PDB file of C-alpha atoms in Angstrom:
ATOM      1  CA  LEU A   1     -73.324  86.138 147.159  1.00 88.00           C
ATOM      2  CA  GLY A   2     -75.400  89.022 145.912  1.00 91.00           C
ATOM      3  CA  ARG A   3     -75.268  92.783 145.750  1.00 93.00           C
ATOM      4  CA  ALA A   4     -73.216  94.369 148.517  1.00 92.00           C
ATOM      5  CA  ASN A   5     -75.939  96.972 149.003  1.00 95.00           C
ATOM      6  CA  ALA A   6     -78.840  94.512 149.006  1.00 96.00           C
ATOM      7  CA  PRO A   7     -81.714  95.497 151.304  1.00 97.00           C
ATOM      8  CA  VAL A   8     -81.912  92.000 152.826  1.00 98.00           C
ATOM      9  CA  VAL A   9     -78.886  90.214 154.280  1.00 98.00           C
ATOM     10  CA  LEU A  10     -78.893  86.557 155.284  1.00 97.00           C
ATOM     11  CA  LEU A  11     -76.215  85.489 157.752  1.00 96.00           C
ATOM     12  CA  LEU A  12     -75.034  81.916 157.420  1.00 93.00           C
ATOM     13  CA  LEU A  13     -72.243  79.860 158.917  1.00 87.00           C
ATOM     14  CA  ASN A  14     -70.472  78.331 155.918  1.00 72.00           C
ATOM     15  CA  PRO A  15     -71.304  76.647 152.649  1.00 68.00           C
ATOM     16  CA  GLY A  16     -71.668  72.918 153.025  1.00 62.00           C
ATOM     17  CA  PHE A  17     -69.972  70.432 150.765  1.00 60.00           C
ATOM     18  CA  ASP A  18     -71.403  68.353 147.973  1.00 63.00           C
ATOM     19  CA  SER A  19     -69.229  66.277 145.669  1.00 68.00           C
ATOM     20  CA  GLY A  20     -70.767  68.119 142.707  1.00 69.00           C
ATOM     21  CA  ASP A  21     -69.462  71.455 144.005  1.00 69.00           C
ATOM     22  CA  ALA A  22     -65.937  70.793 142.745  1.00 70.00           C
ATOM     23  CA  GLU A  23     -67.211  70.193 139.220  1.00 72.00           C
ATOM     24  CA  VAL A  24     -69.254  73.416 139.148  1.00 69.00           C
ATOM     25  CA  HIS A  25     -66.554  75.522 140.815  1.00 66.00           C
ATOM     26  CA  GLY A  26     -63.938  74.054 138.472  1.00 73.00           C
ATOM     27  CA  ARG A  27     -65.711  75.318 135.356  1.00 77.00           C
ATOM     28  CA  ALA A  28     -64.029  78.367 133.846  1.00 82.00           C
ATOM     29  CA  ASP A  29     -67.349  80.138 133.188  1.00 79.00           C
ATOM     30  CA  PHE A  30     -68.480  79.721 136.808  1.00 73.00           C
ATOM     31  CA  ALA A  31     -65.112  80.805 138.212  1.00 73.00           C
ATOM     32  CA  LYS A  32     -65.188  83.923 136.037  1.00 79.00           C
ATOM     33  CA  ARG A  33     -68.758  84.830 137.062  1.00 78.00           C
ATOM     34  CA  LEU A  34     -67.891  84.268 140.729  1.00 71.00           C
ATOM     35  CA  ARG A  35     -64.803  86.503 140.522  1.00 77.00           C
ATOM     36  CA  VAL A  36     -66.799  89.250 138.789  1.00 75.00           C
ATOM     37  CA  SER A  37     -69.597  88.920 141.342  1.00 74.00           C
ATOM     38  CA  LEU A  38     -67.184  89.286 144.257  1.00 71.00           C
ATOM     39  CA  ALA A  39     -65.097  92.053 142.672  1.00 70.00           C
ATOM     40  CA  GLU A  40     -67.969  94.250 141.533  1.00 72.00           C
ATOM     41  CA  ALA A  41     -70.418  93.411 144.363  1.00 71.00           C
ATOM     42  CA  THR A  42     -73.237  94.679 142.124  1.00 72.00           C
ATOM     43  CA  SER A  43     -74.438  91.399 140.642  1.00 81.00           C
ATOM     44  CA  ASP A  44     -77.585  89.528 141.561  1.00 87.00           C
ATOM     45  CA  HIS A  45     -77.160  86.420 143.723  1.00 84.00           C
ATOM     46  CA  LEU A  46     -75.011  84.182 141.538  1.00 83.00           C
ATOM     47  CA  LEU A  47     -76.628  80.874 142.472  1.00 86.00           C
ATOM     48  CA  LEU A  48     -80.179  82.150 141.962  1.00 90.00           C
ATOM     49  CA  GLY A  49     -79.623  83.355 138.409  1.00 84.00           C
ATOM     50  CA  PRO A  50     -81.385  81.814 135.416  1.00 82.00           C
ATOM     51  CA  ASP A  51     -78.211  80.114 134.167  1.00 81.00           C
ATOM     52  CA  ALA A  52     -77.109  78.722 137.548  1.00 83.00           C
ATOM     53  CA  THR A  53     -76.719  74.951 137.928  1.00 83.00           C
ATOM     54  CA  GLY A  54     -75.335  72.451 140.396  1.00 82.00           C
ATOM     55  CA  PRO A  55     -75.756  71.607 144.063  1.00 81.00           C
ATOM     56  CA  GLY A  56     -75.425  75.212 145.267  1.00 83.00           C
ATOM     57  CA  HIS A  57     -78.151  76.359 142.890  1.00 87.00           C
ATOM     58  CA  ARG A  58     -80.481  73.564 144.027  1.00 88.00           C
ATOM     59  CA  TRP A  59     -79.814  74.378 147.698  1.00 89.00           C
ATOM     60  CA  TRP A  60     -80.513  78.072 147.204  1.00 89.00           C
ATOM     61  CA  VAL A  61     -83.695  77.569 145.177  1.00 94.00           C
ATOM     62  CA  ARG A  62     -85.038  75.356 147.972  1.00 93.00           C
ATOM     63  CA  ALA A  63     -83.878  77.732 150.704  1.00 94.00           C
ATOM     64  CA  VAL A  64     -85.556  80.828 149.207  1.00 95.00           C
ATOM     65  CA  SER A  65     -88.642  79.137 147.775  1.00 95.00           C
ATOM     66  CA  GLY A  66     -90.951  80.699 150.418  1.00 95.00           C
ATOM     67  CA  LEU A  67     -89.675  84.198 149.719  1.00 96.00           C
ATOM     68  CA  ALA A  68     -89.790  83.591 145.967  1.00 96.00           C
ATOM     69  CA  ARG A  69     -93.449  82.521 146.204  1.00 96.00           C
ATOM     70  CA  ALA A  70     -94.257  85.666 148.188  1.00 97.00           C
ATOM     71  CA  THR A  71     -92.302  87.922 145.798  1.00 97.00           C
ATOM     72  CA  SER A  72     -90.457  86.415 142.820  1.00 95.00           C
ATOM     73  CA  GLN A  73     -87.214  84.598 142.095  1.00 93.00           C
ATOM     74  CA  VAL A  74     -85.913  87.774 140.405  1.00 94.00           C
ATOM     75  CA  ALA A  75     -86.727  89.902 143.461  1.00 96.00           C
ATOM     76  CA  VAL A  76     -84.909  87.488 145.778  1.00 96.00           C
ATOM     77  CA  ALA A  77     -81.872  87.206 143.479  1.00 94.00           C
ATOM     78  CA  ARG A  78     -81.695  90.994 143.214  1.00 94.00           C
ATOM     79  CA  GLY A  79     -82.443  91.903 146.839  1.00 97.00           C
ATOM     80  CA  LEU A  80     -80.704  89.217 148.919  1.00 96.00           C
ATOM     81  CA  LEU A  81     -77.079  89.272 150.007  1.00 95.00           C
ATOM     82  CA  ALA A  82     -75.915  86.019 151.573  1.00 93.00           C
ATOM     83  CA  VAL A  83     -72.937  86.376 153.896  1.00 93.00           C
ATOM     84  CA  GLU A  84     -71.085  83.338 155.203  1.00 89.00           C
ATOM     85  CA  PHE A  85     -69.256  83.622 158.542  1.00 89.00           C
ATOM     86  CA  PHE A  86     -66.578  81.248 157.229  1.00 79.00           C
ATOM     87  CA  PRO A  87     -67.015  81.286 153.452  1.00 68.00           C
ATOM     88  CA  TYR A  88     -65.227  78.049 152.653  1.00 61.00           C
ATOM     89  CA  HIS A  89     -66.923  74.750 151.829  1.00 54.00           C
ATOM     90  CA  SER A  90     -66.707  71.997 154.432  1.00 64.00           C
ATOM     91  CA  VAL A  91     -68.621  68.868 155.384  1.00 61.00           C
ATOM     92  CA  ASP A  92     -68.815  69.855 159.071  1.00 63.00           C
ATOM     93  CA  PHE A  93     -68.330  73.331 160.463  1.00 55.00           C
ATOM     94  CA  ASP A  94     -65.641  73.463 163.122  1.00 60.00           C
ATOM     95  CA  HIS A  95     -63.985  76.790 162.381  1.00 55.00           C
ATOM     96  CA  GLY A  96     -65.678  79.210 164.779  1.00 56.00           C
ATOM     97  CA  HIS A  97     -62.436  79.791 166.631  1.00 64.00           C
ATOM     98  CA  LEU A  98     -60.527  80.852 163.505  1.00 66.00           C
ATOM     99  CA  ARG A  99     -60.283  84.441 162.299  1.00 67.00           C
ATOM    100  CA  LEU A 100     -58.959  84.917 158.790  1.00 74.00           C
ATOM    101  CA  PRO A 101     -58.027  88.239 157.167  1.00 81.00           C
ATOM    102  CA  SER A 102     -60.815  87.728 154.597  1.00 82.00           C
ATOM    103  CA  GLN A 103     -63.380  87.787 157.394  1.00 86.00           C
ATOM    104  CA  ALA A 104     -62.730  91.509 157.920  1.00 91.00           C
ATOM    105  CA  PHE A 105     -64.378  92.025 154.518  1.00 89.00           C
ATOM    106  CA  THR A 106     -67.261  89.752 155.526  1.00 90.00           C
ATOM    107  CA  PHE A 107     -67.851  91.515 158.828  1.00 94.00           C
ATOM    108  CA  GLY A 108     -67.578  94.873 157.051  1.00 95.00           C
ATOM    109  CA  LEU A 109     -70.424  93.883 154.712  1.00 95.00           C
ATOM    110  CA  VAL A 110     -72.646  93.184 157.713  1.00 97.00           C
ATOM    111  CA  GLN A 111     -71.652  96.399 159.479  1.00 97.00           C
ATOM    112  CA  ASP A 112     -72.429  98.342 156.269  1.00 97.00           C
ATOM    113  CA  ALA A 113     -75.821  96.608 156.130  1.00 98.00           C
ATOM    114  CA  MET A 114     -76.592  97.705 159.683  1.00 98.00           C
ATOM    115  CA  ASP A 115     -75.441 101.253 158.908  1.00 98.00           C
ATOM    116  CA  ARG A 116     -77.867 101.501 155.972  1.00 97.00           C
ATOM    117  CA  GLY A 117     -80.795  99.901 157.875  1.00 98.00           C
ATOM    118  CA  ALA A 118     -81.000  96.629 155.937  1.00 98.00           C
ATOM    119  CA  GLU A 119     -83.193  93.752 157.069  1.00 98.00           C
ATOM    120  CA  ILE A 120     -80.788  91.157 158.493  1.00 98.00           C
ATOM    121  CA  VAL A 121     -81.856  87.558 158.896  1.00 97.00           C
ATOM    122  CA  MET A 122     -79.896  85.322 161.241  1.00 95.00           C
ATOM    123  CA  GLY A 123     -79.685  81.933 159.617  1.00 92.00           C
ATOM    124  CA  ARG A 124     -76.968  79.760 161.097  1.00 87.00           C
ATOM    125  CA  GLY A 125     -74.146  80.681 163.438  1.00 88.00           C
ATOM    126  CA  HIS A 126     -75.917  82.998 165.872  1.00 91.00           C
ATOM    127  CA  LYS A 127     -73.213  82.595 168.529  1.00 91.00           C
ATOM    128  CA  GLN A 128     -70.357  83.118 166.063  1.00 90.00           C
ATOM    129  CA  TRP A 129     -71.952  86.182 164.464  1.00 93.00           C
ATOM    130  CA  LEU A 130     -72.650  87.838 167.816  1.00 94.00           C
ATOM    131  CA  GLY A 131     -69.092  87.077 168.920  1.00 91.00           C
ATOM    132  CA  ALA A 132     -67.707  88.802 165.843  1.00 91.00           C
ATOM    133  CA  LEU A 133     -70.258  91.659 165.713  1.00 95.00           C
ATOM    134  CA  PRO A 134     -71.759  92.233 169.179  1.00 96.00           C
ATOM    135  CA  ALA A 135     -73.794  95.208 167.869  1.00 96.00           C
ATOM    136  CA  LEU A 136     -75.988  92.717 165.995  1.00 97.00           C
ATOM    137  CA  ASP A 137     -77.583  91.737 169.298  1.00 95.00           C
ATOM    138  CA  GLN A 138     -79.162  95.192 169.625  1.00 96.00           C
ATOM    139  CA  TYR A 139     -79.887  95.731 165.923  1.00 98.00           C
ATOM    140  CA  ALA A 140     -83.627  96.471 165.540  1.00 96.00           C
ATOM    141  CA  ARG A 141     -83.952  94.929 162.065  1.00 97.00           C
ATOM    142  CA  LEU A 142     -82.399  91.580 162.981  1.00 97.00           C
ATOM    143  CA  SER A 143     -84.763  88.636 162.711  1.00 96.00           C
ATOM    144  CA  ARG A 144     -84.231  84.939 163.302  1.00 94.00           C
ATOM    145  CA  LEU A 145     -85.436  81.684 161.874  1.00 94.00           C
ATOM    146  CA  LYS A 146     -87.313  79.215 164.079  1.00 93.00           C
ATOM    147  CA  ASN A 147     -85.126  76.372 162.866  1.00 89.00           C
ATOM    148  CA  PRO A 148     -81.743  77.763 161.789  1.00 80.00           C
ATOM    149  CA  ARG A 149     -80.421  74.280 161.062  1.00 80.00           C
ATOM    150  CA  ARG A 150     -82.888  74.130 158.192  1.00 83.00           C
ATOM    151  CA  THR A 151     -82.336  77.306 156.231  1.00 88.00           C
ATOM    152  CA  THR A 152     -85.775  77.794 154.736  1.00 92.00           C
ATOM    153  CA  LEU A 153     -86.780  81.399 154.197  1.00 95.00           C
ATOM    154  CA  SER A 154     -90.512  80.919 154.540  1.00 95.00           C
ATOM    155  CA  ARG A 155     -93.261  82.476 156.642  1.00 95.00           C
ATOM    156  CA  GLY A 156     -93.506  79.272 158.707  1.00 94.00           C
ATOM    157  CA  ASN A 157     -89.799  79.238 159.588  1.00 95.00           C
ATOM    158  CA  TRP A 158     -89.566  82.914 160.590  1.00 95.00           C
ATOM    159  CA  ALA A 159     -89.573  83.419 164.355  1.00 93.00           C
ATOM    160  CA  ASP A 160     -91.367  86.749 163.848  1.00 94.00           C
ATOM    161  CA  VAL A 161     -93.957  86.745 161.045  1.00 93.00           C
ATOM    162  CA  GLN A 162     -93.957  90.564 160.987  1.00 96.00           C
ATOM    163  CA  ALA A 163     -90.240  90.462 160.133  1.00 96.00           C
ATOM    164  CA  PHE A 164     -91.027  88.058 157.265  1.00 96.00           C
ATOM    165  CA  GLU A 165     -93.601  90.566 155.977  1.00 97.00           C
ATOM    166  CA  ARG A 166     -91.062  93.415 156.206  1.00 97.00           C
ATOM    167  CA  VAL A 167     -88.590  91.370 154.154  1.00 97.00           C
ATOM    168  CA  VAL A 168     -91.263  90.566 151.560  1.00 97.00           C
ATOM    169  CA  THR A 169     -92.158  94.266 151.271  1.00 97.00           C
ATOM    170  CA  VAL A 170     -88.518  95.251 150.809  1.00 97.00           C
ATOM    171  CA  LEU A 171     -87.901  92.539 148.199  1.00 97.00           C
ATOM    172  CA  ARG A 172     -90.958  93.530 146.177  1.00 96.00           C
ATOM    173  CA  GLN A 173     -89.443  96.995 145.837  1.00 95.00           C
ATOM    174  CA  CYS A 174     -86.374  95.458 144.171  1.00 92.00           C
ATOM    175  CA  VAL A 175     -88.331  94.790 140.985  1.00 86.00           C
ATOM    176  CA  ALA A 176     -90.820  97.658 141.116  1.00 70.00           C
TER     177      ALA A 176
END
């Protein structure tokens, strides 16, 4: 979710599951916006937009609230690309051993981010991401969260506060 060339990339494992997801994803307007977002890769983060609703929107607003306070909701929506290792909803993640053709696109997004010097934040799935993209382990602009099981992009949950400040600086430039 987000612009393919976003200056900040958040690596996650997979989207969780909420019973309300099916209702939101089943709406024609949401499905159309999602398809456009994926096809064009130039749209702001879909679930952080002003017209977003549902469980995914609530999760994302909570997850980025620290960054949004330090910058703005618009800056985060514009400057953050969220990449899921296994981008399919599930209650429990147990798919680390699978490799699907669609993951080549996913891994390509992360490689492109490294090539352009983006700030990359390791949320969940550290082991899986390093298994798929070993170069991440040596990437200088990779930062980690203290508690990856609780995806909260806040100063207090960043393992390296200087990395949090770099991300804030980059995001502020997205609306300047």
